[in-house]
Every structure is written in C-alpha cells, then in structure tokens.
Tab-separated table of C-alpha atoms and ligand atoms in Angstrom:
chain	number	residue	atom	x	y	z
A	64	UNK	CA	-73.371	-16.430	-31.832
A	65	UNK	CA	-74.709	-19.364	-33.367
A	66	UNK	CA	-73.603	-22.772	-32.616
A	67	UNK	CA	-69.931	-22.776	-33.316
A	68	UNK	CA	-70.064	-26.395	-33.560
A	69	UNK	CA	-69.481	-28.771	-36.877
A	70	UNK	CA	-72.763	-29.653	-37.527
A	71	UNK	CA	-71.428	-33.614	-37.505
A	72	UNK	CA	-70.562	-33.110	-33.981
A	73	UNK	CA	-73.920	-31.287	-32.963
A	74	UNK	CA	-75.717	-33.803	-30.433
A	75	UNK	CA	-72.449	-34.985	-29.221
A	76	UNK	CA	-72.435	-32.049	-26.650
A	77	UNK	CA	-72.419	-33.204	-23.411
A	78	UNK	CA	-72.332	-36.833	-22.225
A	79	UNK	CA	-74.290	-38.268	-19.989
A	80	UNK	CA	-71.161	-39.346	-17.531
A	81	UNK	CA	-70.885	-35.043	-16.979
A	82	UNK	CA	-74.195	-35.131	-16.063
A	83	UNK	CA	-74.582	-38.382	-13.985
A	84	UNK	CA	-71.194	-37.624	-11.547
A	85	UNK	CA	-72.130	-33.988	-11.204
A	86	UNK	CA	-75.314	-35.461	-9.992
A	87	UNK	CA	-73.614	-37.825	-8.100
A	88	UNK	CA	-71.078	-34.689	-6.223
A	89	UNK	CA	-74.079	-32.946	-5.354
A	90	UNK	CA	-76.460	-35.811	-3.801
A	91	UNK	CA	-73.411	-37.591	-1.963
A	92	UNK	CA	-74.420	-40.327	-3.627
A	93	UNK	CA	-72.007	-43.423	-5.094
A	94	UNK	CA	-71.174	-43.491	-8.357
A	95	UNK	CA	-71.875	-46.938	-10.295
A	96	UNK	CA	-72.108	-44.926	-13.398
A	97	UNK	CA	-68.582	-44.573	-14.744
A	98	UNK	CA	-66.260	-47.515	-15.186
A	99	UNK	CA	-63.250	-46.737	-13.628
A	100	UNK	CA	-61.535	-49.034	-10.612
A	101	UNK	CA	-61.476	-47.250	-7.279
A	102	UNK	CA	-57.894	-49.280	-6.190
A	103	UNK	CA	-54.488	-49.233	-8.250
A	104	UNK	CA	-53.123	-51.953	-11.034
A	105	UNK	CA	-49.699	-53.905	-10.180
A	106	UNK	CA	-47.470	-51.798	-7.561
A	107	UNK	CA	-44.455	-52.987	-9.813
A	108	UNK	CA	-45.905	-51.497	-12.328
A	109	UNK	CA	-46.516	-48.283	-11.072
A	110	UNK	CA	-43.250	-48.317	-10.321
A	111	UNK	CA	-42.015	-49.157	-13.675
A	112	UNK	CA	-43.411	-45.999	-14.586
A	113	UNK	CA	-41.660	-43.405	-11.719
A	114	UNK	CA	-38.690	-45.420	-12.449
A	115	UNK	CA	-39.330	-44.805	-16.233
A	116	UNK	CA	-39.500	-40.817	-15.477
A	117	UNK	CA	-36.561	-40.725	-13.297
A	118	UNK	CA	-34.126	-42.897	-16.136
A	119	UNK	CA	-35.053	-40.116	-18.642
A	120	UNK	CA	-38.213	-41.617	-20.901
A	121	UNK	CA	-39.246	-38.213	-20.984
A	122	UNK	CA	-39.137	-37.076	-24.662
A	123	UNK	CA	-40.783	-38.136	-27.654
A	124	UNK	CA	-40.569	-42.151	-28.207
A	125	UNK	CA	-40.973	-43.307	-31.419
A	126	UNK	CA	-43.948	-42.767	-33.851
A	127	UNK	CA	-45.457	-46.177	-33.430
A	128	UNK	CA	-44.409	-46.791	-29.988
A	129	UNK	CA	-41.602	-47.880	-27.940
A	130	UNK	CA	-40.230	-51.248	-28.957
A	131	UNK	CA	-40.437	-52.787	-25.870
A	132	UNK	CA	-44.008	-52.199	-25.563
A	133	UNK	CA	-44.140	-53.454	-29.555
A	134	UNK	CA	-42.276	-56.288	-28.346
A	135	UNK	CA	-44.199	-57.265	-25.335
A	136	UNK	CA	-47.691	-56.714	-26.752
A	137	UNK	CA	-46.424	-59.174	-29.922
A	138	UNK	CA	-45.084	-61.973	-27.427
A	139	UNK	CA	-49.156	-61.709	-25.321
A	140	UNK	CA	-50.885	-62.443	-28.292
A	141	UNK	CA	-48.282	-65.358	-29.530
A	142	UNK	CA	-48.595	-66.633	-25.955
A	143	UNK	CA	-52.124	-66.018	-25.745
A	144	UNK	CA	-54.629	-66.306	-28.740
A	145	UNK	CA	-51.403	-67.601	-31.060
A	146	UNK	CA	-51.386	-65.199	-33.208
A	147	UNK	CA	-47.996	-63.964	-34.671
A	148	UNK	CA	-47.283	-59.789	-35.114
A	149	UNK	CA	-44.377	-58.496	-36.154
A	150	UNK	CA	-43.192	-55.429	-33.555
A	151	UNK	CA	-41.902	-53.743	-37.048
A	152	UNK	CA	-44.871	-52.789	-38.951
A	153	UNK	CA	-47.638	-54.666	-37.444
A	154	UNK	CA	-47.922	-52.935	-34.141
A	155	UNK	CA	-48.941	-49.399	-33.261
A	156	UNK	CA	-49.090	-48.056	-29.603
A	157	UNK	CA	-51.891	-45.077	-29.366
A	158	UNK	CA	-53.157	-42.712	-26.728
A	159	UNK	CA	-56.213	-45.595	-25.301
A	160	UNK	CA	-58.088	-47.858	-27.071
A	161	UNK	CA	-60.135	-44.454	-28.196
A	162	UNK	CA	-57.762	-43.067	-30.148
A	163	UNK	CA	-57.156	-46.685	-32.215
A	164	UNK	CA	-60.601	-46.893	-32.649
A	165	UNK	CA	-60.989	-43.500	-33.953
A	166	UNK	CA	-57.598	-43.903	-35.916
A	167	UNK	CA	-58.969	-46.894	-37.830
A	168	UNK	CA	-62.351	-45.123	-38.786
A	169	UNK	CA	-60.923	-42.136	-39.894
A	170	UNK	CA	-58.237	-43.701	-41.890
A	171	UNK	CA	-60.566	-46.329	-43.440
A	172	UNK	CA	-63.852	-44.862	-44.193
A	173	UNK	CA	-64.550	-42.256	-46.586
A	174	UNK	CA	-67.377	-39.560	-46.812
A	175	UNK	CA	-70.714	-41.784	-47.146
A	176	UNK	CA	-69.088	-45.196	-46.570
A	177	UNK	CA	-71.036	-47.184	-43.753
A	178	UNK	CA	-70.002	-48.737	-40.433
A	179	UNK	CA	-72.040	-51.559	-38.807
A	180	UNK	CA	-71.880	-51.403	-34.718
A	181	UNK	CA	-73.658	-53.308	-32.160
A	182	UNK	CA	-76.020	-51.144	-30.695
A	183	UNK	CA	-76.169	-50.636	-27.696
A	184	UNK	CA	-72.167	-49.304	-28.383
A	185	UNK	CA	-69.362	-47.303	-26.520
A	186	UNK	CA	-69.976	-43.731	-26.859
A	187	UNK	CA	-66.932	-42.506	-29.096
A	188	UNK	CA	-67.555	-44.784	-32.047
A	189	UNK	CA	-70.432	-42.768	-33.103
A	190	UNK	CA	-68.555	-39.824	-32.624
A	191	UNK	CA	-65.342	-41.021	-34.912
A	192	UNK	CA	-67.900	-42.372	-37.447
A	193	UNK	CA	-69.600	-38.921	-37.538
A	194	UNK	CA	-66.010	-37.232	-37.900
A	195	UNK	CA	-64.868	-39.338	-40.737
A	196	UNK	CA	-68.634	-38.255	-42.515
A	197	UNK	CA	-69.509	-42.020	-42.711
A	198	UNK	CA	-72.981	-43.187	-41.490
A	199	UNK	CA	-73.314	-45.669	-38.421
A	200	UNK	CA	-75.352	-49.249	-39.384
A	201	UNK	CA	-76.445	-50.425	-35.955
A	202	UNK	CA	-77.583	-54.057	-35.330
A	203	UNK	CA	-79.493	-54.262	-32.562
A	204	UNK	CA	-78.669	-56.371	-29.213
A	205	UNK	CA	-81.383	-57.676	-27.828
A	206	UNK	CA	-81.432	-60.417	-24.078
A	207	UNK	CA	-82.565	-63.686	-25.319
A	208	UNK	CA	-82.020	-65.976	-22.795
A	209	UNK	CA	-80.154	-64.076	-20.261
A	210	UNK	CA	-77.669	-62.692	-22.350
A	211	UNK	CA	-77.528	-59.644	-25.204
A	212	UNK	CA	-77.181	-61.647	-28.536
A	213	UNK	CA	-77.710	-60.392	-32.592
A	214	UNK	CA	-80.074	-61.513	-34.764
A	215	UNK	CA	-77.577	-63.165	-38.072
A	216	UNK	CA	-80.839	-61.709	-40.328
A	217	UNK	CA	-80.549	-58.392	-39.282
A	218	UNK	CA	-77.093	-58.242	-39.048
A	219	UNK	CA	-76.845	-59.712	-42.439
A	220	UNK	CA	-79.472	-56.712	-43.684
A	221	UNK	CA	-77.145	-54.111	-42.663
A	222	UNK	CA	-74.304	-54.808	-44.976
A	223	UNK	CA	-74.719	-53.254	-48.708
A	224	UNK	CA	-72.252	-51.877	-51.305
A	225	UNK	CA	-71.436	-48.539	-49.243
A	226	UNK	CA	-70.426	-50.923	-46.137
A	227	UNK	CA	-66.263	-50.762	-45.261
A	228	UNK	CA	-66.376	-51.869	-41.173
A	229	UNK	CA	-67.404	-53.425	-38.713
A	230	UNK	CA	-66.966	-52.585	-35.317
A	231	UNK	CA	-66.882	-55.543	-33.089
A	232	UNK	CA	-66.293	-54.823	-29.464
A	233	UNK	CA	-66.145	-58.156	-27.170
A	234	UNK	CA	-66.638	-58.427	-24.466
A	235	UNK	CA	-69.140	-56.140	-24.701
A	236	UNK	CA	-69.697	-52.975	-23.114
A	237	UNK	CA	-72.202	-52.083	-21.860
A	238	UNK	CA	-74.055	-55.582	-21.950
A	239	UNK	CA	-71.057	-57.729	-20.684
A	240	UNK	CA	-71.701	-60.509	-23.701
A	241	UNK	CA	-68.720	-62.117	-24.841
A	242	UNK	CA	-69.107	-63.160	-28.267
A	243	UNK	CA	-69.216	-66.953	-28.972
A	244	UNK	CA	-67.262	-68.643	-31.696
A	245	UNK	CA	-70.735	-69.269	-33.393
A	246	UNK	CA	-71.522	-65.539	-33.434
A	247	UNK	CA	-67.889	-64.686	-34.223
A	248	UNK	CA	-68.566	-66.461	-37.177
A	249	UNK	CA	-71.224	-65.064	-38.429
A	250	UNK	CA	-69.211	-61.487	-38.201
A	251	UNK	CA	-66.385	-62.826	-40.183
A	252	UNK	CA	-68.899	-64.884	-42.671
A	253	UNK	CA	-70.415	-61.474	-43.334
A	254	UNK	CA	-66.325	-59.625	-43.745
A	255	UNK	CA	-65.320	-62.156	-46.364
A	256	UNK	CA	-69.018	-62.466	-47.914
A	257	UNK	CA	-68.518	-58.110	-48.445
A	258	UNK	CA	-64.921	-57.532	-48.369
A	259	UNK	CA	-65.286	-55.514	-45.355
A	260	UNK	CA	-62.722	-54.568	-42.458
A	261	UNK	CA	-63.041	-55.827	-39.401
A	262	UNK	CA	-61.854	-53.281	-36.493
A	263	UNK	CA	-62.307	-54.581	-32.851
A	264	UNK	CA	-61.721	-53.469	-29.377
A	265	UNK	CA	-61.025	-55.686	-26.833
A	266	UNK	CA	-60.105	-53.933	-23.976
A	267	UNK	CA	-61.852	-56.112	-21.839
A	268	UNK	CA	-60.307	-59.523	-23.459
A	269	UNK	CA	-58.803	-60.169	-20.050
A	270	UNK	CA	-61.814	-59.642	-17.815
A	271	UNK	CA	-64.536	-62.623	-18.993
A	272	UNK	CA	-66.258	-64.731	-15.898
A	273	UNK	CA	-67.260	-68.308	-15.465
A	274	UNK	CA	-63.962	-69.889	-17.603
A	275	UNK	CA	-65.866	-67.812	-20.527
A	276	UNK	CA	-63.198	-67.351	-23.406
A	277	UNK	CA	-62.510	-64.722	-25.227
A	278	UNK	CA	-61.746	-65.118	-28.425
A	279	UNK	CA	-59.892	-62.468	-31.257
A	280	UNK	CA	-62.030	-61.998	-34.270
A	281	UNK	CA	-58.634	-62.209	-35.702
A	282	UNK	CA	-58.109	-65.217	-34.838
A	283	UNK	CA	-60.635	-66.934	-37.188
A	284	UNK	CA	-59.985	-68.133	-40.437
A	285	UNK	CA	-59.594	-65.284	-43.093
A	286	UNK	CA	-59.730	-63.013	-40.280
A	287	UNK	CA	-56.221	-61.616	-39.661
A	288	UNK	CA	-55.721	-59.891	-42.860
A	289	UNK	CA	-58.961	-57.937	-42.348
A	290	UNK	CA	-58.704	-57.008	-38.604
A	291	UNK	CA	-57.713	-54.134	-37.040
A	292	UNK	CA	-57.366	-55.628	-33.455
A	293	UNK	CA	-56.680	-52.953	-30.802
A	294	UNK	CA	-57.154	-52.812	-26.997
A	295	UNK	CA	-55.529	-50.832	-24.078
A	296	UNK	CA	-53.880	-51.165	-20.649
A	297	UNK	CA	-56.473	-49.524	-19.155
A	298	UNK	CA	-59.067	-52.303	-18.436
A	299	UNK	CA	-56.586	-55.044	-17.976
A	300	UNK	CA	-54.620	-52.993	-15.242
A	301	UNK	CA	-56.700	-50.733	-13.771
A	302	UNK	CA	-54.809	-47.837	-14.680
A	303	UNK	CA	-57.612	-46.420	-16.558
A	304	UNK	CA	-56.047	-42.664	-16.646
A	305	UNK	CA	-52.759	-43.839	-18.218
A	306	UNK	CA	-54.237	-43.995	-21.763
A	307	UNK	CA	-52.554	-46.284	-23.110
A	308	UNK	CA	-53.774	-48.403	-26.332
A	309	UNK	CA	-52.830	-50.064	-29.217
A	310	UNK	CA	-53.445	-51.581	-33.082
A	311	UNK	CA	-52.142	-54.869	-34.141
A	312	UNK	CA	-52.815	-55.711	-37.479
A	313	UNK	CA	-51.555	-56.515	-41.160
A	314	UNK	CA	-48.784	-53.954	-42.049
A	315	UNK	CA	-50.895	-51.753	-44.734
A	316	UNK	CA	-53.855	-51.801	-42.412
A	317	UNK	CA	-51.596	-50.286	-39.241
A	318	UNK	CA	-49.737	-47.557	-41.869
A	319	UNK	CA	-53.361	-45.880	-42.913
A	320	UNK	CA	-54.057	-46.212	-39.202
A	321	UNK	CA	-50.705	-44.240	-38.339
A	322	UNK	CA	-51.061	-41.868	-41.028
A	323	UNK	CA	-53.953	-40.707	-39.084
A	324	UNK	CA	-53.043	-41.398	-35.375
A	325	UNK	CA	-49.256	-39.103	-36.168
A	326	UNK	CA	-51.599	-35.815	-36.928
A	327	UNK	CA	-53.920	-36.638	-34.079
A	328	UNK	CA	-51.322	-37.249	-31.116
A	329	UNK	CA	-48.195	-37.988	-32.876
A	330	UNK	CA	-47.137	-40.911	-30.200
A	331	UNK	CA	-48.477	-41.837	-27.107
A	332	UNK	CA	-46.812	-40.931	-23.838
A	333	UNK	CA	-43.700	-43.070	-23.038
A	334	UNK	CA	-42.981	-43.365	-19.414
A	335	UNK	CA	-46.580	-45.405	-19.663
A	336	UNK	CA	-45.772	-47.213	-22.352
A	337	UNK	CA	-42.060	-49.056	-20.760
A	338	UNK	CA	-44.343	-49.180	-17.333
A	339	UNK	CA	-47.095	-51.374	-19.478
A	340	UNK	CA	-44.510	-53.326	-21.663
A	341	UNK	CA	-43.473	-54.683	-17.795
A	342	UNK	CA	-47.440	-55.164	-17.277
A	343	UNK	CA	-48.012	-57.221	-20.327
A	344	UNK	CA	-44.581	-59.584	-19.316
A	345	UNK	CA	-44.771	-59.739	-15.649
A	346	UNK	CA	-47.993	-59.139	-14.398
A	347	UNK	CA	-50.891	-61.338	-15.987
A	348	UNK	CA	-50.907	-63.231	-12.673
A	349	UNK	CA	-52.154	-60.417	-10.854
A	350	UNK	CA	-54.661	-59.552	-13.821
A	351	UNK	CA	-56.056	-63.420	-13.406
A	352	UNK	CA	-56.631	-62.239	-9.598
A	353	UNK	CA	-58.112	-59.269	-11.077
A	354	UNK	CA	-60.091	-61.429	-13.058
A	355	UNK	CA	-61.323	-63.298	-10.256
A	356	UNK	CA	-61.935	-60.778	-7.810
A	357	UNK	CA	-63.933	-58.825	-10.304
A	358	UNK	CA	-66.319	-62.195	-11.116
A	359	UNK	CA	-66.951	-62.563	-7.331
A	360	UNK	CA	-67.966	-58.524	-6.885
A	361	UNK	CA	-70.324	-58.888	-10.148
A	362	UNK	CA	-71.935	-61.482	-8.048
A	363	UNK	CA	-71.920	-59.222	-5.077
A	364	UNK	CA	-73.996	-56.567	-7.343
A	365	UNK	CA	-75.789	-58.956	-9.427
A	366	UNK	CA	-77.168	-60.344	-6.138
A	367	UNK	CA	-78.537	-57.066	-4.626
A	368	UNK	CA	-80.014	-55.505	-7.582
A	369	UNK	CA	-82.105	-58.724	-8.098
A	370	UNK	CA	-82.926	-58.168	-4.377
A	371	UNK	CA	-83.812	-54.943	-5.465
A	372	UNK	CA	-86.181	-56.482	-7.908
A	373	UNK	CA	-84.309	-55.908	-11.259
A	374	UNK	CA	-84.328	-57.923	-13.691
A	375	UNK	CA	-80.742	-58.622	-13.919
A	376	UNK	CA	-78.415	-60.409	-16.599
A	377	UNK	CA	-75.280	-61.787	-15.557
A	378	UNK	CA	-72.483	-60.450	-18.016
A	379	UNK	CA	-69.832	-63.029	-18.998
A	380	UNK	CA	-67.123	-59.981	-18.864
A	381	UNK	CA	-66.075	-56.447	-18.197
A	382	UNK	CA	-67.430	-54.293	-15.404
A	383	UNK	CA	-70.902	-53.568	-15.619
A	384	UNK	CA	-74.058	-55.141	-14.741
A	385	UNK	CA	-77.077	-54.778	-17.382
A	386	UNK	CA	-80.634	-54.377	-16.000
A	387	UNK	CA	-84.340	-54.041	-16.632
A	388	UNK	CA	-86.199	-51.742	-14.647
A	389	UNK	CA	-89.753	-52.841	-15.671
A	390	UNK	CA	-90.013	-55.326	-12.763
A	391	UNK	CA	-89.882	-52.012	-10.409
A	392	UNK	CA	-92.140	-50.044	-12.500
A	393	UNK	CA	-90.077	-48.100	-14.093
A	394	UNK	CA	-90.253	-47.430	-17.463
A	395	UNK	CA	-87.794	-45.085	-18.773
A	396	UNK	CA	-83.685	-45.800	-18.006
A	397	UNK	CA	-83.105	-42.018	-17.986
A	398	UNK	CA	-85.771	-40.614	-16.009
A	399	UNK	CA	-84.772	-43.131	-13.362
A	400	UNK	CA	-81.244	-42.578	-13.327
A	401	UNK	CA	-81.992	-38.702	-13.075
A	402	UNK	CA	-84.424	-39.932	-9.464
A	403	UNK	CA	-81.857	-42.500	-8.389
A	404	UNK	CA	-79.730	-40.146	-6.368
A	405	UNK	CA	-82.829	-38.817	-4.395
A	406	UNK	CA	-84.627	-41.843	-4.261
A	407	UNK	CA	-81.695	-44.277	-3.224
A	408	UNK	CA	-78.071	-42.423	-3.036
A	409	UNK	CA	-76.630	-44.088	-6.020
A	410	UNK	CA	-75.835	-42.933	-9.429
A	411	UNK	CA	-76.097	-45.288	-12.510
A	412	UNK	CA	-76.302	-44.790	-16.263
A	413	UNK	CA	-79.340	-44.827	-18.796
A	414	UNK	CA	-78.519	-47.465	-21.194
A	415	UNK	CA	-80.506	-45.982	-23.569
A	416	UNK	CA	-77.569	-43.028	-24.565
A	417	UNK	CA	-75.537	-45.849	-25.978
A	418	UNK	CA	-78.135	-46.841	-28.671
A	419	UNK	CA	-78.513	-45.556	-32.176
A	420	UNK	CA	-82.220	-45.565	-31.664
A	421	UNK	CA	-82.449	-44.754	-28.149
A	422	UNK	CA	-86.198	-46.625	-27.684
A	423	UNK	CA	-84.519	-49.442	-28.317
A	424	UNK	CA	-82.755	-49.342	-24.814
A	425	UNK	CA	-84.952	-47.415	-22.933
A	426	UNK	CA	-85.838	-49.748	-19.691
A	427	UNK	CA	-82.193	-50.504	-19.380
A	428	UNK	CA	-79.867	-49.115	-16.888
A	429	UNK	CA	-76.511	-49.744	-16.405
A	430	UNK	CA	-74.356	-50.537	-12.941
A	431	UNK	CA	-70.473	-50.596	-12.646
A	432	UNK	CA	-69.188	-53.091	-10.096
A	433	UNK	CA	-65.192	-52.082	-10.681
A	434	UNK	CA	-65.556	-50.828	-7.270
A	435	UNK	CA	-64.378	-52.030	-3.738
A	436	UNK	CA	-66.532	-54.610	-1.197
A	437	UNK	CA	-67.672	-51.869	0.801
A	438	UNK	CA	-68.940	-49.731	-1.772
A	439	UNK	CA	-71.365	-52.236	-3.703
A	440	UNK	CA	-72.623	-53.665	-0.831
A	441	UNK	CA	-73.662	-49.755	0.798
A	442	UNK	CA	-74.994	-49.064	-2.978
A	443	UNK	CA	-77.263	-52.432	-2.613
A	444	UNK	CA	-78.293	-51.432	0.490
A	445	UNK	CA	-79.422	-48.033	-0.500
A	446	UNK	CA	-81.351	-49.870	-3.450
A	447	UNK	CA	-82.768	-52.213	-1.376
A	448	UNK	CA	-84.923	-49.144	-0.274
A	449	UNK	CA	-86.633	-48.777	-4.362
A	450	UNK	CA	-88.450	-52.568	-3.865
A	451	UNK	CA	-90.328	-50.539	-1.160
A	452	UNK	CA	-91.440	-47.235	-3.158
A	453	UNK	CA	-92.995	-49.854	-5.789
B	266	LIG	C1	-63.106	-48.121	-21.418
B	266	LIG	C2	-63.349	-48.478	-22.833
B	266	LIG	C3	-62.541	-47.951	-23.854
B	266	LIG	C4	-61.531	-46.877	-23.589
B	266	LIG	O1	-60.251	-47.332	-23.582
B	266	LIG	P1	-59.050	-46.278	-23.428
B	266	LIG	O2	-57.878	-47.136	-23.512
B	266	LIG	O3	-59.233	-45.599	-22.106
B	266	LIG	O4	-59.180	-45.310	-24.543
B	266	LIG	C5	-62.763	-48.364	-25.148
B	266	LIG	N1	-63.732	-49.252	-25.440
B	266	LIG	C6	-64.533	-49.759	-24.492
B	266	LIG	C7	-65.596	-50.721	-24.877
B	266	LIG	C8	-64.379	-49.373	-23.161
B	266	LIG	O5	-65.216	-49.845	-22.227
C-alpha cells in the first residue's frame, strides 16, 4: 500500500525523542534528551487529585473547564503579571499546552495564511501549522553574545499580507532565552504594524534563572486583545504526564479556539484539573524552590559540558542546556547524538530537528538538566571522557 498518510503530515513520521530513548534503552545510557522531571510536583497536590477521584470528579466537567481551575488560573495572572481574565468567557482549560497551541492555529489560520515561529521551535507547531494547510515563516535564532536572540530585520521581512500569527514561545525552548521587554516589543510593534494575532506559550513562565523576568506578550500595550496566552501545569509542577493546559484570552479569540478544541478532546480531564486549581493557589512556594533548585542543577550541567569542551550558553529559563559541538570537532548535532551513547553513555538531542531549515542548527545539541544531582553529575562524568577522543 502506498503511504496512507495525508501528504501534510508526511515527514512528521517519527520524532526524534522515539529514536533517541530507544537508543538510550538499548545502550543503558541516561537520557538528557527528553524534558521530563525524574521526581514528583507538590505531594498536596497529588493528593488533590486521588482525593479528586475518590469525591466523584469522574465524569465530564464542563466544556471550557472546571471553574475552579478558571478561577484559580484568573486570580495567578491578576496576582502575577496584573492582568485581569474573566473565568466566564476568557478562560479555556485544554488537554497541555499542545492542544491550545494547536487549538489556536487551527481555529485562526486558514488554507495559505502564514505563521511566523522562532526557529529553532517546539516540534508540534509545525505539525498544527501543516494541519490547518497554513505555511510556517521561521525567523531564525541565532547566539549573539551568549544568548539566542532575532534579528528585528528579518523578523520584520517575514510578515506580508498572507501573515495571521505569530507564535511566540518564552522562555524559549530549546534555547532557554527569555525574551526581553526590548524584543517583546518588537513582536508586538510588528502585531499592531500587520494586524496579526499573537498566540504564545509560556509553559515555562515560572522557570527563568538569575532574577530574569518573564514577561506576557500580553501584557504590553495593545497586546491583550491580540493574544492568545496559553501555558500548562506541566512545566510549572512537574507533573508533565497530567496534560493539563490552558488559553486565556479576549472572549471571541477563546470561542474560535473552543470551537476547535470541543471536536478535538471535548474537555480536558477533571480530577487534574481541581488537583492543579489547588497548584496554582497553594503551591507557588514550592514552584519558587523548584525554580531555584532547577537554576543551581543548570549550573551543575552547564559546568561539566564546558569541562567537556562545549561551547555552552547559559539559558535564562526552562530545562535545557544549548550547546556547540564545534569546539570538540564535531560537526553535525545528529550524527553525534546517534555516537553519544557508544562513545559516552548519554543520550541528548540534535538541535537541528527543531529548525525549519535544519542547516541552520546543525552543530547544536541539546541537554535536559530536569533531572536529579546524581544523574547530571554521572552524565558529566561520562562526557568528560569525549575531551579525550578529540
Ligand atoms: C513541554 C512543552 C510543551 C508541552 O506542554 P503540554 O502541557 O505537555 O502539552 C509545550 N511547549 C513547550 C515549549 C514545551 O517545552
């Protein structure tokens, strides 16, 4: 049989995370390619959610979420980045950040319209683009002084009359920049300057390094009646499995979004979402500790792959570690990753697979450091074996 495959899905096969922890399985060796945690969020938390299972949460909650989860994720951002939602309307709870994303492009963009991403981007928002038939516009980061930036030229250049959105994800994976207010407002310059939609995801808005702020696109003047803000619980609690996102935005914006998300999932699962309205009210304090715990292990990491001899820049947020593998001799991201497990015992991820124009990427390879003490510090000590092959 031929392919039975759409042809806008063909080349979305397989990712390269299958590939990489498969590899990883076989070669016993640890995995810094995926970003997941390896310990549990907020014990009261979890327990919100058995709790939530055994009082009966366990039938269909309402289309756009429970209300205490509406209610909770509307008093964060008052308390947080000021900015006022109203639970009725303005909020929609969806299954991960994924799903909002994917919700926004397909209810936004028509056949042909354009969406302008940050290459290098997460994986699925080529994949929704390619669903909804609209065409991706990347703009390129490149490391200009220690840290993945945009050119305003080229980002500029990308916008023409076919342009609806543009997907702003800060901070930034896989590069770990968190946008400053300066490039923030070059984004929403270029929104106002086209008309477009802004649609962001910010599921690391919690997890920034140094006392580096994150700030909502939305949150700029003009900006909240063109954003499509969503992020999840995953990042912020470490409950990556639980799936649970959402989509705060003006009230017309959030109903095309729904009219899409009700035929994809219908409504996210509950007992999660009364477990994370208790995260969002009771348990930042333990995120902060997340927050700092997670700044001292990206030091741990940072520190031994420069040992290593990568070039290595610092990210101001999320969980990964960017490098250059140049100063090694390596050329190519993904032929290295593919050797890593036989040449050190450790499993990372070819930057390059997150790019639009994969050249663009190609001597960069990604490490997670979500992971516990132990574990970085035996994967640096594995690497600490490639200085000597070169
Ligand atoms: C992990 C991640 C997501 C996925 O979030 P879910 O809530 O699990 O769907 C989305 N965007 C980025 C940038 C991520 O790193």
């Amino acid at each position: 049989m031929n392919d039975p495959l759409v042809t806008r899905m063909r080349g979305f096969g397989t990712t390269i995370f299958a590939e990489m922890s498969t590899l990883a399985l076989r070669t016993g060796s640890i995995n810094l390619g995926q970003g997941f945690p390896d310990t549990d969020g907020p014990a009261a938390m979890l327990e919100r959610a058995v709790s939530a299972i055994r009082e009966g949460a366990n039938q269909y909650p309402p289309g756009p979420g429970v209300p205490e989860l509406r209610q909770a994720i509307c008093a964060h951002h008052k308390d947080h980045y000021g900015l006022f939602f109203d639970p009725d309307g303005e909020i929609l709870v969806t299954v991960g950040a994924t799903e909002a994303v994917a919700a926004a492009i397909l209810a936004l963009c028509e056949p042909g319209d354009e969406v302008i991403a940050f290459e290098p981007y997460y994986d699925s928002y080529a994949a929704s683009v390619a669903l909804a038939g609209a065409v991706l516009r990347p703009v390129t980061l490149r490391p200009v002084e220690g840290r993945f930036t945009f050119d305003p030229a080229e980002l500029r250049a990308a916008a023409g009359p076919r342009t609806r959105v543009v997907l702003v994800n800060s901070p930034h994976n896989p590069t770990g920049t968190v946008f400053t207010r300066a490039e923030l407002d070059e984004i929403a310059l270029l929104c106002q300057e086209h008309d477009l939609i802004a649609v962001t995801d910010e599921v690391y808005e919690h997890l920034t390094f140094d006392g580096v702020e994150h700030v909502p696109l939305a949150t700029l003047p003009g900006m909240r009646e063109r954003t499509v803000m969503t992020s999840s619980a995953g990042k912020t609690f470490s409950v990556t499995g639980w799936k649970t996102g959402w989509i705060c935005g003006p009230a017309e914006l959030v109903r095309a979004a729904q009219t899409v998300k009700q035929f994809l999932t219908f409504t996210a699962a509950a007992p999660w979402q009364l477990a994370v309205a208790h995260g969002l009210r009771h348990e930042l304090d333990w995120v902060f500790r997340l927050r700092a715990d997670l700044e001292s292990k990206r030091d741990r990491l940072a520190a031994g792959l420069s040992a290593a001899g990568f070039e290595v820049y610092r990210p101001a947020g999320t969980y990964f570690v960017q490098t250059d593998i140049r100063p090694l001799g390596f050329t190519d991201g993904l032929a290295l990753a593919r050797e890593l497990p036989s040449l050190a015992g450790v499993v990372a991820v070819p930057t390059q697979v997150f790019y639009a124009r994969p050249e663009r990427g190609r001597h960069f390879v990604r490490f997670a450091f979500c992971k516990r003490d132990e574990v970085i510090d035996e994967a640096v000590s594995r690497l600490a074996r490639l200085g000597a092959l070169s």
